PDB file of C-alpha atoms in Angstrom:
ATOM      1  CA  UNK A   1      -4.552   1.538  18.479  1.00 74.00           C
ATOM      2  CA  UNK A   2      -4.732   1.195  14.178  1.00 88.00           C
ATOM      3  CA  UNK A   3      -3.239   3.475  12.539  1.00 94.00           C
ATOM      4  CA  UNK A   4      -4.414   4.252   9.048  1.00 94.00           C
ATOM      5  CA  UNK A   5      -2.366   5.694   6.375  1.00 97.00           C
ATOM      6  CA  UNK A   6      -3.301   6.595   2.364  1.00 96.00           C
ATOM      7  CA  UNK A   7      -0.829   5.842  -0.154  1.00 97.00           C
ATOM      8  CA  UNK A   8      -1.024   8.757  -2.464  1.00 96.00           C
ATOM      9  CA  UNK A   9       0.761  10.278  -5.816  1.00 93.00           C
ATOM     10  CA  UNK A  10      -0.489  12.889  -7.633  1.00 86.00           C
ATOM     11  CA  UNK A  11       0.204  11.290 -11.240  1.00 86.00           C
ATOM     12  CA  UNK A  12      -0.386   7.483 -11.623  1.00 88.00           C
ATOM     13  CA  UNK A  13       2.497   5.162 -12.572  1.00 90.00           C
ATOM     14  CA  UNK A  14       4.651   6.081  -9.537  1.00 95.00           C
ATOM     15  CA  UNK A  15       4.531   2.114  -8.288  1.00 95.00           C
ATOM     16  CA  UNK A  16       2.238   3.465  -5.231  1.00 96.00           C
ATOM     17  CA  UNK A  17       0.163   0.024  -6.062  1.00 96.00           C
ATOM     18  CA  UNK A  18       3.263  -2.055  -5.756  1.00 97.00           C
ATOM     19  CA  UNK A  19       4.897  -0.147  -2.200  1.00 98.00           C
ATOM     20  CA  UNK A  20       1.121  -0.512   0.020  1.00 98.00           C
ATOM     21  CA  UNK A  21       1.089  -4.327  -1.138  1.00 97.00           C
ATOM     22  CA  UNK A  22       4.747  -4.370  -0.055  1.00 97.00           C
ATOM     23  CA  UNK A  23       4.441  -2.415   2.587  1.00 98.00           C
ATOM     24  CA  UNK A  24       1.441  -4.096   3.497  1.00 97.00           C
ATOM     25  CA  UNK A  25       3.445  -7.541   3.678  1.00 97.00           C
ATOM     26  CA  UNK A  26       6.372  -6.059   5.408  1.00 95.00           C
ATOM     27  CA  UNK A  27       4.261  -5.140   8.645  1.00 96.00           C
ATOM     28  CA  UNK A  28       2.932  -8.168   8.454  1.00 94.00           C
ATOM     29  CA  UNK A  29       6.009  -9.916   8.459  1.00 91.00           C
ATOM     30  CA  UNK A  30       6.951  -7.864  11.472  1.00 90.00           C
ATOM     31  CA  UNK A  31       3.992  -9.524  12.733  1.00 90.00           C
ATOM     32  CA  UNK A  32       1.507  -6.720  12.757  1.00 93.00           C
ATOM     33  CA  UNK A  33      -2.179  -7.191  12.265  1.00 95.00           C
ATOM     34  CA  UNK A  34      -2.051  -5.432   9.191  1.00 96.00           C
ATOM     35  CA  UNK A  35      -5.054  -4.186   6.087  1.00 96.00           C
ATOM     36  CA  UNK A  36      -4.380  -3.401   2.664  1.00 97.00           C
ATOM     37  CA  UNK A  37      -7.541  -1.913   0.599  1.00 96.00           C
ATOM     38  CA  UNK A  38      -7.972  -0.423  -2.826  1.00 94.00           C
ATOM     39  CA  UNK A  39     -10.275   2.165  -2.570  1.00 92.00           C
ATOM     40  CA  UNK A  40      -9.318   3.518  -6.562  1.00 90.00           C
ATOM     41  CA  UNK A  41     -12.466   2.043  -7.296  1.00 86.00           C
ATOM     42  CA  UNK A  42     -12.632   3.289 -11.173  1.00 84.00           C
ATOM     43  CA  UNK A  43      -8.883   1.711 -11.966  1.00 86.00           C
ATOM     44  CA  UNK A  44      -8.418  -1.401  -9.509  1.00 85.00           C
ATOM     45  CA  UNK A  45      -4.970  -2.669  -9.827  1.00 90.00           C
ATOM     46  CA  UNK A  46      -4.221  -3.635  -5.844  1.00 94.00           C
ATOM     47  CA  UNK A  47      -6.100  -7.248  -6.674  1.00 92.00           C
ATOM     48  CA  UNK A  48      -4.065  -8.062  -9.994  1.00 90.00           C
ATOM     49  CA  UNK A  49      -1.033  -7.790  -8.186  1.00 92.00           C
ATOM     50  CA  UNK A  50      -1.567  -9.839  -5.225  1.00 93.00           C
ATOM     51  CA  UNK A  51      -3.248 -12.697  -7.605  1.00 90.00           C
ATOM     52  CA  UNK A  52      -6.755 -11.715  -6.510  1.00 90.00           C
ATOM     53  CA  UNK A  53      -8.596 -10.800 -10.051  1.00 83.00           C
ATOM     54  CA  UNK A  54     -11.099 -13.080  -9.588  1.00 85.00           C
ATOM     55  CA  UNK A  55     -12.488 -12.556  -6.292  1.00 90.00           C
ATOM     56  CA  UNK A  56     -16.086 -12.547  -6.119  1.00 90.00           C
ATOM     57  CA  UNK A  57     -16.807 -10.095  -3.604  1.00 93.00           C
ATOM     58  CA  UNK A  58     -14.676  -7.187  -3.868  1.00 92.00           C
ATOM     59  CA  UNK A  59     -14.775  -3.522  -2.217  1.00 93.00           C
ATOM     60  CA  UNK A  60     -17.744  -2.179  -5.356  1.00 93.00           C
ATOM     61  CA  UNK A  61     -20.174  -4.532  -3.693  1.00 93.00           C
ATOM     62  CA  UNK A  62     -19.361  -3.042  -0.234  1.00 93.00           C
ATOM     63  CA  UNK A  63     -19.459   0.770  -0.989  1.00 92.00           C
ATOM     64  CA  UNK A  64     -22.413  -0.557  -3.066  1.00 91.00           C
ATOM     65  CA  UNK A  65     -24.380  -1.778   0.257  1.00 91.00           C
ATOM     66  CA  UNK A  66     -24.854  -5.411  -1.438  1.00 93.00           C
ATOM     67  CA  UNK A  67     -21.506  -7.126   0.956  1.00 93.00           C
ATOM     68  CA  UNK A  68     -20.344  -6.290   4.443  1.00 92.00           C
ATOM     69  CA  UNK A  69     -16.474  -5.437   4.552  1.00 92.00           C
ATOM     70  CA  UNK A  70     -15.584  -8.754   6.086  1.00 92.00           C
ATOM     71  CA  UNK A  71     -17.163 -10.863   2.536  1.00 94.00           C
ATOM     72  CA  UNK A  72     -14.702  -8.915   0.580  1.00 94.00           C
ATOM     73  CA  UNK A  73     -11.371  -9.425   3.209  1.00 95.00           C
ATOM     74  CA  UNK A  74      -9.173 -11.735   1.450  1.00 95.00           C
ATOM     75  CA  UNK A  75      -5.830 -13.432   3.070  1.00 92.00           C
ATOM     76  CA  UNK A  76      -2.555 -12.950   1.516  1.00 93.00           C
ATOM     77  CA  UNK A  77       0.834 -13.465   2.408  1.00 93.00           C
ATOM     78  CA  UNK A  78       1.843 -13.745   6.228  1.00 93.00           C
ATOM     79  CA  UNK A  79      -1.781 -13.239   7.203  1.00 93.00           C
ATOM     80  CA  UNK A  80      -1.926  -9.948   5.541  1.00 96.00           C
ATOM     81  CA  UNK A  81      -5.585  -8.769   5.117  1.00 96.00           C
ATOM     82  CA  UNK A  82      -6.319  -7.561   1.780  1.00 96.00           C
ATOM     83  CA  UNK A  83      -9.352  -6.163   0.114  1.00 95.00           C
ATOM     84  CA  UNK A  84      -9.598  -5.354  -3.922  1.00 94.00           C
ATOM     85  CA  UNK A  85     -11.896  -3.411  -5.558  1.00 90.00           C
ATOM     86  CA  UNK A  86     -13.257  -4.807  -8.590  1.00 84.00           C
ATOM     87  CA  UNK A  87     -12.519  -4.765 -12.226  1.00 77.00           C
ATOM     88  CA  UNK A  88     -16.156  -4.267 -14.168  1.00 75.00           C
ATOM     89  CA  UNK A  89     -18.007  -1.120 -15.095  1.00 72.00           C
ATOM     90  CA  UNK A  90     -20.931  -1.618 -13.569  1.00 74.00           C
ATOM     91  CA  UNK A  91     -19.412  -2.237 -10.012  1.00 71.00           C
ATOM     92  CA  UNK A  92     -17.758   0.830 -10.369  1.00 75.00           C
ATOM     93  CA  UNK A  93     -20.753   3.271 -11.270  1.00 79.00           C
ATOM     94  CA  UNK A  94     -22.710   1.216  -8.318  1.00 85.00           C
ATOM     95  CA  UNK A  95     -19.813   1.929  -5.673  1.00 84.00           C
ATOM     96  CA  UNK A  96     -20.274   5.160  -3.596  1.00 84.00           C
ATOM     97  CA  UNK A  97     -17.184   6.630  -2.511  1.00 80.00           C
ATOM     98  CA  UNK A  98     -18.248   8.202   0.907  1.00 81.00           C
ATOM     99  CA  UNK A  99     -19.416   4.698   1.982  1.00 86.00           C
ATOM    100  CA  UNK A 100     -15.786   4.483   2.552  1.00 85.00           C
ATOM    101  CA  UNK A 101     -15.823   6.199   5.825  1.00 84.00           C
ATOM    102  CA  UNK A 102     -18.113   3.371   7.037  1.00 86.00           C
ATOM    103  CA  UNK A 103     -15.809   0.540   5.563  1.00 84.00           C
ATOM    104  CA  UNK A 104     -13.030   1.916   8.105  1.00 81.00           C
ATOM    105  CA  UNK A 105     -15.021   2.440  10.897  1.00 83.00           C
ATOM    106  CA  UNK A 106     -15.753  -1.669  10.599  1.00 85.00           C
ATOM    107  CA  UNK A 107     -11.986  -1.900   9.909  1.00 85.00           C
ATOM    108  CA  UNK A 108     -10.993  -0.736  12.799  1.00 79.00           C
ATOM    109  CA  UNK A 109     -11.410  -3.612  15.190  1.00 79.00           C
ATOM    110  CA  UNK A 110      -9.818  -5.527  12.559  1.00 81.00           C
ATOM    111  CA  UNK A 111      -6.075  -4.795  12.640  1.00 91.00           C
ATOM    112  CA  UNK A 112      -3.432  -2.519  14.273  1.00 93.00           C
ATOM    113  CA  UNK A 113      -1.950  -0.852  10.378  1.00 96.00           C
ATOM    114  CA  UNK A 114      -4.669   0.310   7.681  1.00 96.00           C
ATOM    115  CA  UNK A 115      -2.906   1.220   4.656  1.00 97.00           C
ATOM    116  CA  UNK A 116      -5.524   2.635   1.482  1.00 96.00           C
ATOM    117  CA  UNK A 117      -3.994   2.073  -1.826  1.00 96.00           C
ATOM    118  CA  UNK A 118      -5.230   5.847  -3.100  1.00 94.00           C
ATOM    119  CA  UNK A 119      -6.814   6.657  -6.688  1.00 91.00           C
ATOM    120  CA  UNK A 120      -4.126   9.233  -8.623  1.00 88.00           C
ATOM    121  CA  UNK A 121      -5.595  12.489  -8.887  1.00 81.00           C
ATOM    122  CA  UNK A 122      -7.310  15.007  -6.957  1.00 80.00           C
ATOM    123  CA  UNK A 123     -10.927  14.019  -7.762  1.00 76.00           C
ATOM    124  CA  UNK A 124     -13.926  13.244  -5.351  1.00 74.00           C
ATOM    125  CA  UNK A 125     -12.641   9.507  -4.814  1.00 77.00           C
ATOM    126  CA  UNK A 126      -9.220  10.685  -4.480  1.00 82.00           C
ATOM    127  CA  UNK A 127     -10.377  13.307  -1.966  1.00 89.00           C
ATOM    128  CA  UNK A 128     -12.186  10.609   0.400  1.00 87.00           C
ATOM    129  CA  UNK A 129      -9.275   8.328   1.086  1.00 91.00           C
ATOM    130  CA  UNK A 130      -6.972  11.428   2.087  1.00 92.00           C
ATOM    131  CA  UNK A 131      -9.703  12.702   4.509  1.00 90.00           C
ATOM    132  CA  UNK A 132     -10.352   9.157   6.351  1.00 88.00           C
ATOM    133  CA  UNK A 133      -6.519   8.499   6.740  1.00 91.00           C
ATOM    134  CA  UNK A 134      -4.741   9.314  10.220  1.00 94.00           C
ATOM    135  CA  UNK A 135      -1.366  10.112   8.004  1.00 97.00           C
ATOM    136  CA  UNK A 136      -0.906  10.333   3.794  1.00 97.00           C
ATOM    137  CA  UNK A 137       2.184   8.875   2.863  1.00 98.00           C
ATOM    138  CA  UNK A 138       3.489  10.528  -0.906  1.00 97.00           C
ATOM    139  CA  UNK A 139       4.978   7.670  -3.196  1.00 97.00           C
ATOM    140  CA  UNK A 140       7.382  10.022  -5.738  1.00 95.00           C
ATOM    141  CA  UNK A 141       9.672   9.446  -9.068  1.00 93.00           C
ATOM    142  CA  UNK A 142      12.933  11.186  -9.273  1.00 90.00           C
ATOM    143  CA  UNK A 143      11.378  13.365 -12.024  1.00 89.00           C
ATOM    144  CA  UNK A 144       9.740  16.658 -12.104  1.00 91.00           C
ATOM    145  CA  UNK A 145       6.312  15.825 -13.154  1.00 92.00           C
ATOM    146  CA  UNK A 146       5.618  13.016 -10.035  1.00 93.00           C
ATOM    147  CA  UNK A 147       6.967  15.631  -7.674  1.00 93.00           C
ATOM    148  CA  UNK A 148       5.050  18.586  -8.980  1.00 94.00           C
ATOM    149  CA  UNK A 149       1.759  16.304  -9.234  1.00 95.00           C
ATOM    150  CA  UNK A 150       2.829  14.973  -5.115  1.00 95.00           C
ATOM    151  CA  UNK A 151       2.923  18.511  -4.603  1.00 96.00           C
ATOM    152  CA  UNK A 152      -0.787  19.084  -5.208  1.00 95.00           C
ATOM    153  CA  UNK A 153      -1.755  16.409  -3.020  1.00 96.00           C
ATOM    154  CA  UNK A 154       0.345  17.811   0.016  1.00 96.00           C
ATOM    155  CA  UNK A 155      -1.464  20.733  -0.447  1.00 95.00           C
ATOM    156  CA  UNK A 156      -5.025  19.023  -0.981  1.00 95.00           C
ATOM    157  CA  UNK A 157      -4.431  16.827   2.344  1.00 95.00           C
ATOM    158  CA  UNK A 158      -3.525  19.952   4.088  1.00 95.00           C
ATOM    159  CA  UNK A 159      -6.061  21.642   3.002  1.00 95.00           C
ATOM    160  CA  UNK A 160      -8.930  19.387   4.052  1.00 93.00           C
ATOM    161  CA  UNK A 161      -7.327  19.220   7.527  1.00 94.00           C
ATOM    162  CA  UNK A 162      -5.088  15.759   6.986  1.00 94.00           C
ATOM    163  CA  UNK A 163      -1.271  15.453   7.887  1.00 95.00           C
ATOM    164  CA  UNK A 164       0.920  13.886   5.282  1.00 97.00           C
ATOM    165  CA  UNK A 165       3.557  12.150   7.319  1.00 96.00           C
ATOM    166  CA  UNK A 166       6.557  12.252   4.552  1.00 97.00           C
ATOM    167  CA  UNK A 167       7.353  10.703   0.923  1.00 97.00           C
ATOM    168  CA  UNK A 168       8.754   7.364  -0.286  1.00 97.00           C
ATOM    169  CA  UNK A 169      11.408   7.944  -3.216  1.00 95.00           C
ATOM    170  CA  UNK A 170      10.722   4.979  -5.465  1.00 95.00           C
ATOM    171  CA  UNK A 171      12.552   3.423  -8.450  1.00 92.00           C
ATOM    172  CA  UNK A 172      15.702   5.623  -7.785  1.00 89.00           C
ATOM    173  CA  UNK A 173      18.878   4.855  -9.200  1.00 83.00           C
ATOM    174  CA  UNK A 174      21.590   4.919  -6.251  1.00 68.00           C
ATOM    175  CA  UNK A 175      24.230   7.038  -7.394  1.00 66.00           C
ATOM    176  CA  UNK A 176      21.714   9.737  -7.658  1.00 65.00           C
ATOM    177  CA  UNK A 177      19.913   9.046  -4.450  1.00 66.00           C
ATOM    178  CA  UNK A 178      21.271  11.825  -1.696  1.00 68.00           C
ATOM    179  CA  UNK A 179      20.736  14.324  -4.602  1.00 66.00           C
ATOM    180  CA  UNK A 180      17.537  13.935  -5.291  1.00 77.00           C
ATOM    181  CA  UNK A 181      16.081  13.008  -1.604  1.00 87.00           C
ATOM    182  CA  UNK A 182      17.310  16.848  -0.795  1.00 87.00           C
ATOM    183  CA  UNK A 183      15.764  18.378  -3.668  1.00 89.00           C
ATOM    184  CA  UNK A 184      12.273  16.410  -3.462  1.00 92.00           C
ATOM    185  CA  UNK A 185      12.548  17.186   0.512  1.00 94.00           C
ATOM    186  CA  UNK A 186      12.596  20.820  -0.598  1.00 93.00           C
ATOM    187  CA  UNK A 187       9.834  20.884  -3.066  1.00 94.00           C
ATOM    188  CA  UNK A 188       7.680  19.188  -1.094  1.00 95.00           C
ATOM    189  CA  UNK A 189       8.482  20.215   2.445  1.00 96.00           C
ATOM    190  CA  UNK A 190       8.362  17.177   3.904  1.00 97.00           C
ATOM    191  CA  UNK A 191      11.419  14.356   4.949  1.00 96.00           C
ATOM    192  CA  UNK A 192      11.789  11.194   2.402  1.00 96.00           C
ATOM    193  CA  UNK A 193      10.944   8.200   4.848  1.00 96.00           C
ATOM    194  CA  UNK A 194      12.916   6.065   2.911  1.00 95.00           C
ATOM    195  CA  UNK A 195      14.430   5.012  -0.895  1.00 94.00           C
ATOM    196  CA  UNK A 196      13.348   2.291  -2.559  1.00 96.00           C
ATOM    197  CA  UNK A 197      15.544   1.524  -5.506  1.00 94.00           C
ATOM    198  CA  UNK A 198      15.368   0.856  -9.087  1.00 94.00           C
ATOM    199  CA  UNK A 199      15.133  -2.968  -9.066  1.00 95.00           C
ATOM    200  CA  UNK A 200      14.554  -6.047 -11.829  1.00 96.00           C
ATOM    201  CA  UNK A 201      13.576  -7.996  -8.752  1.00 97.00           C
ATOM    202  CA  UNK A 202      10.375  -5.733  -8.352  1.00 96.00           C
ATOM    203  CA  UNK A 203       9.056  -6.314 -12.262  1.00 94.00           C
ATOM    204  CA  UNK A 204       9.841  -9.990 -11.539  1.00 95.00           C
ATOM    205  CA  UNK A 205       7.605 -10.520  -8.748  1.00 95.00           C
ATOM    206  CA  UNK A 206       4.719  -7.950  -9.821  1.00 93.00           C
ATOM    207  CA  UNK A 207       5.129 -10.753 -12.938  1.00 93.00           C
ATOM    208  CA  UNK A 208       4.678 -13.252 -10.586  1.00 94.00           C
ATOM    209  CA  UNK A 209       1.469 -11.687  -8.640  1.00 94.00           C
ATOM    210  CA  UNK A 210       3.799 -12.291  -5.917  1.00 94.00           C
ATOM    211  CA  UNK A 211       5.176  -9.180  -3.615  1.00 96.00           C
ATOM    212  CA  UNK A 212       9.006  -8.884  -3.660  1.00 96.00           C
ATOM    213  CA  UNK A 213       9.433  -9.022   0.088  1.00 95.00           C
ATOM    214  CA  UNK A 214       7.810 -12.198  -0.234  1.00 94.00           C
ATOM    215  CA  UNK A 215       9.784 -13.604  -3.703  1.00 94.00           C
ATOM    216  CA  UNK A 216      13.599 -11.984  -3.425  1.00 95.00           C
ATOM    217  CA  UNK A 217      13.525 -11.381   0.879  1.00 93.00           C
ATOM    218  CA  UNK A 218      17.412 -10.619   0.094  1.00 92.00           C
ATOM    219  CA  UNK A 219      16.668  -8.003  -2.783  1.00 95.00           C
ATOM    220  CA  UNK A 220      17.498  -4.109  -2.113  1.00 94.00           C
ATOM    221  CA  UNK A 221      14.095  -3.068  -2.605  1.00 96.00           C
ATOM    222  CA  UNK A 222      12.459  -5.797  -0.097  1.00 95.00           C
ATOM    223  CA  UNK A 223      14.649  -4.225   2.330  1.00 94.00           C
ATOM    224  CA  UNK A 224      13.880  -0.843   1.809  1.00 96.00           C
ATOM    225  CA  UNK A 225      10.521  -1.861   2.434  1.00 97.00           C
ATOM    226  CA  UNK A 226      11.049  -3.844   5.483  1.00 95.00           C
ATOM    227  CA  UNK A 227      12.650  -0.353   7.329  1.00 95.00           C
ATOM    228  CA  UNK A 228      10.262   2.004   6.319  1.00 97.00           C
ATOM    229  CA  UNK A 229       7.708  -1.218   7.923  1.00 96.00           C
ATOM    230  CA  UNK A 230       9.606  -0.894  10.977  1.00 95.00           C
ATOM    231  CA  UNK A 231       9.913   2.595  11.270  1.00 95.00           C
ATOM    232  CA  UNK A 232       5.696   2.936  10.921  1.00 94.00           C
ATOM    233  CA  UNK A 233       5.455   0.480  13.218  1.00 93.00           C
ATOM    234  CA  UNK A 234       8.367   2.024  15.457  1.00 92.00           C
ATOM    235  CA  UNK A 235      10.565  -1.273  15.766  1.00 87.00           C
ATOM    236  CA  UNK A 236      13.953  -2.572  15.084  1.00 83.00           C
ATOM    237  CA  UNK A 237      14.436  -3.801  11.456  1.00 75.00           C
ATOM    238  CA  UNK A 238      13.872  -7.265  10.459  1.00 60.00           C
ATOM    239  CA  UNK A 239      17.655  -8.279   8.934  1.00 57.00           C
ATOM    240  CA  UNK A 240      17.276 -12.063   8.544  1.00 54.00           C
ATOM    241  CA  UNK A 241      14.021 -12.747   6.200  1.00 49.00           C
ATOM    242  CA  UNK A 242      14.504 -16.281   5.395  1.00 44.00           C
ATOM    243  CA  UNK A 243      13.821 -16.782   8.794  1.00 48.00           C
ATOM    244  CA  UNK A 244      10.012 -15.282   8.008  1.00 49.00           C
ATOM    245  CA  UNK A 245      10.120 -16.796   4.833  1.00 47.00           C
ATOM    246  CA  UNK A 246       9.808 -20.255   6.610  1.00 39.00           C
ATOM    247  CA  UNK A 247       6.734 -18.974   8.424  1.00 48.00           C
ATOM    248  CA  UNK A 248       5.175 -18.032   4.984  1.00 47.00           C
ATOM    249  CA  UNK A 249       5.937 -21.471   3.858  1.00 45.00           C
ATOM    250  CA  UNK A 250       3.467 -23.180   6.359  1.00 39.00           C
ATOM    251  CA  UNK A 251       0.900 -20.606   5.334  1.00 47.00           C
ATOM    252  CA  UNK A 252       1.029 -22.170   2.174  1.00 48.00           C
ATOM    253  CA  UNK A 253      -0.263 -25.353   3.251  1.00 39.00           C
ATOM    254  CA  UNK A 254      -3.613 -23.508   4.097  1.00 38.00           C
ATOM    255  CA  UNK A 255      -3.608 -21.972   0.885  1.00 46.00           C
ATOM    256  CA  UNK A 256      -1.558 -18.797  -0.364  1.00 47.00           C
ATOM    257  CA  UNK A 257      -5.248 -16.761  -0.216  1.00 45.00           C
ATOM    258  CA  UNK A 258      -8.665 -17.377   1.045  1.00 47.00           C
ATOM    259  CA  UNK A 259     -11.411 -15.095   2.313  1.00 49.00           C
ATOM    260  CA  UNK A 260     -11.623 -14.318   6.292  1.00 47.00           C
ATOM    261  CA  UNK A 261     -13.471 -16.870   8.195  1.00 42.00           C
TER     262      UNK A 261
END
């Protein structure tokens, strides 16, 4: 059965882009059917990191009732499903946010994980993806301000009847790590799934339009985001990636992205 989950933060700049399209790859490495969509329709970043700026269906058109989901489902990496919302003006005043409930119920025949790349904020389009999602899934900072602004959108989620299932600690600096998983854990009432660390190998491949579990497999960070994979999709860790690395090798020989057949 899919399970859907919304990547929110309260505040933007938290890297929530940057964990759903590694998170996103990471299940699919595991070899889950697996959907990444950015539904922050006014500020689309999911696209430009993934290489897909210049697709020519994207999700305005679809919350716009001009496309059908599947003209706007893009491949990526592994086989991972991936649909960006677009960059212009227009396609954004067009796009109507509660169309979104639609978009999943056509998703859901599609693959096993959904994960919605969520607009920062509490306004009406940040409201929709929380509501839609089985689970919300809080991307924090070590700092006061991301964990104050996370705070609001526990309380939002809870408050229109969703379940946030627990928050990812990203770009933390090691030594300070057990500290400040106990005190976000307290603030927010809710466990930190996991840690991803501070890491040069994560600017590199967001440089790269390339997702770090995909360019440095061996890297801290791509591992921290293989176990929190494996823990949503309730398996064992995946501890050897070059071994899926050679898989993602003969997916380039079809091309590194296309659009769904």
């Amino acid at each position: 059965m899919i399970r859907a989950y919304t990547i929110a933060s309260g505040k933007g700049g938290t890297g929530k882009t940057t964990v759903t399209a590694n998170l996103g790859t990471a299940l699919a490495q595991h070899g889950r059917e697996t959907c990444i969509v950015d539904t922050d329709v006014g500020m689309a970043n999911l696209g430009l990191v993934l290489g897909l700026a210049e697709t020519p269906i994207t999700l305005h058109e679809v919350l716009a009732g001009e496309a059908s989901i599947r003209d706007a489902m893009y491949e990526g990496p592994y086989g991972l499903k991936v649909v960006p919302s677009g960059l212009s003006l227009q396609g954004f005043q067009n796009a109507n946010p509660e169309r979104l409930k639609d978009v999943m119920c056509d998703l859901t025949d599609r693959c096993d994980f959904l994960l919605l790349d969520a607009p920062a904020g509490i306004g009406t389009d940040g409201v929709v993806p929380l509501t839609v999602a089985d689970e919300v899934l809080l991307v924090v900072n070590p700092e006061i301000s991301s964990i104050v602004d996370a705070l609001k959108i526990k309380i939002l989620t809870e408050t229109i009847g969703g379940t946030t299932r627990g928050a990812i600690l990203n770009r933390a600096i090691l030594k300070e790590t057990d500290m400040n998983r106990r005190k976000i854990e307290k603030a927010l009432g809710v466990s930190v799934i996991d840690t991803i660390p501070e890491d040069a190998n994560v600017r590199r491949a967001a440089a790269a339009k390339t997702p770090v579990v995909v360019r440095a497999p061996g890297s801290e960070s791509s591992k921290a985001f293989r176990r929190i994979a494996a823990k949503l999709a309730g398996i064992p860790v995946l501890e050897e990636p070059h071994k899926v690395q050679e898989g993602f090798v003969e997916r380039l020989a079809r091309a590194l992205f296309r659009r769904e057949p």
